[in-house]
Amino acid sequence: RFQSSESFNHLIVVVLVTSVLRHTTSKINNQARPGYNMAEITNDCTNNYQESTLTSLLKRSIKAKEHSHSPYSKFRVGAALLTDTGEIIDGCNVENASYGLTICAERTALVKAVSMGFKIFPAIAITTDMEEFIAPCGACRQVIAEFGLDCDVYLVKSDLSFKKLSISELLPMAFTSTDLESASMKK
Ligand code: THU
């Protein structure tokens, strides 16, 4: 009887430890995954901007959609880019009758910002008219990564709910200027 109660206790300990571990890992894995509403986020602005700035950024991405030139796809996209000095530069997708010349909203915002003299971007917000969270295309991920792998990427829906990811998550093993530098060192 002593033996069986000991193995029962052992079983309880194993069950408890496994469930605690499972809970912790699922928390870590899901950290950036679910959509949040503004009310649920406090102190979540990892790149050192205020929650009120984040609200403005999300709203500006939605507003930017209004200028979308998308007569072919009818897929409106808006983006808003936060600069290190707190400015917000927005952009929309600009399509062309020669389809391949289309410029995405994210790249419109980036090219606008860089040509105005900005180079450091703590965050970018991207929105469409879709009911799901839409992530930036591969080309835009690469262009965002050009200006740093720390950029917070907010996927935003019209009700201001959002999903936050980092550019390194969206573009693992990014090809960057560092790769070019290490190539020139070998010459
Ligand atoms: N589009 C963007 O603006 N950003 C993306 O990251 C993905 C796609 C635009 C390009 C085109 O005007 C429309 O969405 C459909 O592809």
mmCIF file of N, CA, C and O and ligand atoms in Angstrom, residues 68-70 73 75-78 92-95 102-107 126 134-138 140, ligand 1:
data_model
loop_
_atom_site.group_PDB
_atom_site.id
_atom_site.type_symbol
_atom_site.label_atom_id
_atom_site.label_comp_id
_atom_site.label_asym_id
_atom_site.label_seq_id
_atom_site.Cartn_x
_atom_site.Cartn_y
_atom_site.Cartn_z
ATOM 1 N N SER A 68 -5.454 55.170 -51.274
ATOM 2 C CA SER A 68 -4.999 54.014 -52.055
ATOM 3 C C SER A 68 -5.442 54.117 -53.514
ATOM 4 O O SER A 68 -6.606 54.390 -53.805
ATOM 5 N N HIS A 69 -4.473 53.923 -54.423
ATOM 6 C CA HIS A 69 -4.811 53.885 -55.856
ATOM 7 C C HIS A 69 -4.784 52.406 -56.251
ATOM 8 O O HIS A 69 -3.724 51.865 -56.570
ATOM 9 N N SER A 70 -5.940 51.759 -56.139
ATOM 10 C CA SER A 70 -5.977 50.310 -56.383
ATOM 11 C C SER A 70 -7.174 49.921 -57.254
ATOM 12 O O SER A 70 -7.991 49.099 -56.855
ATOM 13 N N SER A 73 -6.826 45.830 -58.315
ATOM 14 C CA SER A 73 -7.042 44.785 -57.303
ATOM 15 C C SER A 73 -8.202 45.136 -56.377
ATOM 16 O O SER A 73 -8.769 44.248 -55.739
ATOM 17 N N PHE A 75 -7.846 46.303 -53.655
ATOM 18 C CA PHE A 75 -7.314 45.872 -52.358
ATOM 19 C C PHE A 75 -6.575 47.064 -51.762
ATOM 20 O O PHE A 75 -5.429 47.335 -52.127
ATOM 21 N N ARG A 76 -7.273 47.775 -50.889
ATOM 22 C CA ARG A 76 -6.663 48.989 -50.331
ATOM 23 C C ARG A 76 -5.711 48.636 -49.189
ATOM 24 O O ARG A 76 -6.039 47.832 -48.326
ATOM 25 N N VAL A 77 -4.544 49.259 -49.200
ATOM 26 C CA VAL A 77 -3.580 49.059 -48.118
ATOM 27 C C VAL A 77 -3.099 50.420 -47.629
ATOM 28 O O VAL A 77 -2.854 51.332 -48.425
ATOM 29 N N GLY A 78 -2.997 50.552 -46.316
ATOM 30 C CA GLY A 78 -2.464 51.783 -45.717
ATOM 31 C C GLY A 78 -1.317 51.419 -44.796
ATOM 32 O O GLY A 78 -1.338 50.362 -44.155
ATOM 33 N N CYS A 92 0.267 54.664 -49.069
ATOM 34 C CA CYS A 92 -0.774 53.741 -49.524
ATOM 35 C C CYS A 92 -0.230 52.984 -50.732
ATOM 36 O O CYS A 92 0.814 53.359 -51.282
ATOM 37 N N ASN A 93 -0.928 51.948 -51.159
ATOM 38 C CA ASN A 93 -0.486 51.243 -52.365
ATOM 39 C C ASN A 93 -0.871 52.052 -53.597
ATOM 40 O O ASN A 93 -1.938 52.663 -53.656
ATOM 41 N N VAL A 94 0.031 52.061 -54.567
ATOM 42 C CA VAL A 94 -0.182 52.826 -55.800
ATOM 43 C C VAL A 94 -0.016 51.851 -56.965
ATOM 44 O O VAL A 94 1.094 51.431 -57.278
ATOM 45 N N GLU A 95 -1.151 51.479 -57.550
ATOM 46 C CA GLU A 95 -1.114 50.490 -58.645
ATOM 47 C C GLU A 95 -0.920 51.180 -59.989
ATOM 48 O O GLU A 95 -1.014 52.406 -60.106
ATOM 49 N N THR A 102 3.331 48.305 -59.700
ATOM 50 C CA THR A 102 2.635 48.636 -58.443
ATOM 51 C C THR A 102 3.617 48.809 -57.282
ATOM 52 O O THR A 102 4.582 48.049 -57.148
ATOM 53 N N ILE A 103 3.345 49.815 -56.467
ATOM 54 C CA ILE A 103 4.170 50.025 -55.261
ATOM 55 C C ILE A 103 3.287 49.785 -54.038
ATOM 56 O O ILE A 103 2.183 50.339 -53.929
ATOM 57 N N CYS A 104 3.776 48.960 -53.128
ATOM 58 C CA CYS A 104 3.016 48.644 -51.916
ATOM 59 C C CYS A 104 2.992 49.837 -50.960
ATOM 60 O O CYS A 104 3.880 50.696 -50.993
ATOM 61 N N ALA A 105 2.004 49.820 -50.072
ATOM 62 C CA ALA A 105 1.836 50.906 -49.100
ATOM 63 C C ALA A 105 3.061 51.069 -48.197
ATOM 64 O O ALA A 105 3.498 52.196 -47.920
ATOM 65 N N GLU A 106 3.624 49.948 -47.761
ATOM 66 C CA GLU A 106 4.769 50.005 -46.844
ATOM 67 C C GLU A 106 5.951 50.683 -47.511
ATOM 68 O O GLU A 106 6.644 51.514 -46.914
ATOM 69 N N ARG A 107 6.199 50.309 -48.776
ATOM 70 C CA ARG A 107 7.345 50.894 -49.469
ATOM 71 C C ARG A 107 7.086 52.355 -49.820
ATOM 72 O O ARG A 107 8.010 53.165 -49.832
ATOM 73 N N ILE A 126 0.370 48.527 -40.496
ATOM 74 C CA ILE A 126 -0.118 48.202 -41.836
ATOM 75 C C ILE A 126 -1.565 47.745 -41.732
ATOM 76 O O ILE A 126 -1.905 46.911 -40.877
ATOM 77 N N ILE A 134 -3.415 41.153 -42.104
ATOM 78 C CA ILE A 134 -2.653 40.909 -43.333
ATOM 79 C C ILE A 134 -1.197 41.330 -43.107
ATOM 80 O O ILE A 134 -0.925 42.459 -42.688
ATOM 81 N N ALA A 135 -0.286 40.425 -43.412
ATOM 82 C CA ALA A 135 1.148 40.686 -43.192
ATOM 83 C C ALA A 135 1.788 41.245 -44.462
ATOM 84 O O ALA A 135 1.301 40.996 -45.562
ATOM 85 N N PRO A 136 2.853 42.023 -44.311
ATOM 86 C CA PRO A 136 3.513 42.611 -45.494
ATOM 87 C C PRO A 136 4.092 41.559 -46.439
ATOM 88 O O PRO A 136 4.508 40.488 -45.999
ATOM 89 N N CYS A 137 4.138 41.898 -47.716
ATOM 90 C CA CYS A 137 4.696 40.975 -48.713
ATOM 91 C C CYS A 137 6.212 40.853 -48.498
ATOM 92 O O CYS A 137 6.819 41.647 -47.772
ATOM 93 N N GLY A 138 6.815 39.882 -49.147
ATOM 94 C CA GLY A 138 8.241 39.615 -48.973
ATOM 95 C C GLY A 138 9.121 40.797 -49.333
ATOM 96 O O GLY A 138 10.077 41.113 -48.611
ATOM 97 N N CYS A 140 8.388 43.960 -49.232
ATOM 98 C CA CYS A 140 8.293 45.012 -48.200
ATOM 99 C C CYS A 140 9.030 44.605 -46.933
ATOM 100 O O CYS A 140 9.637 45.439 -46.268
HETATM 101 N N1 THU B 1 0.056 45.351 -51.258
HETATM 102 C C1 THU B 1 0.595 46.244 -50.392
HETATM 103 O O1 THU B 1 0.378 47.457 -50.511
HETATM 104 N N2 THU B 1 1.395 45.780 -49.413
HETATM 105 C C2 THU B 1 1.689 44.465 -49.212
HETATM 106 O O2 THU B 1 2.497 44.144 -48.362
HETATM 107 C C3 THU B 1 1.027 43.438 -50.014
HETATM 108 C C4 THU B 1 0.302 43.928 -51.204
HETATM 109 C C5 THU B 1 -0.791 45.857 -52.344
HETATM 110 C C6 THU B 1 -0.173 45.761 -53.704
HETATM 111 C C7 THU B 1 -1.414 45.730 -54.588
HETATM 112 O O3 THU B 1 -1.803 47.054 -54.866
HETATM 113 C C8 THU B 1 -2.475 45.084 -53.732
HETATM 114 O O4 THU B 1 -1.984 45.112 -52.407
HETATM 115 C C9 THU B 1 -2.785 43.669 -54.124
HETATM 116 O O5 THU B 1 -1.636 42.915 -54.230
#
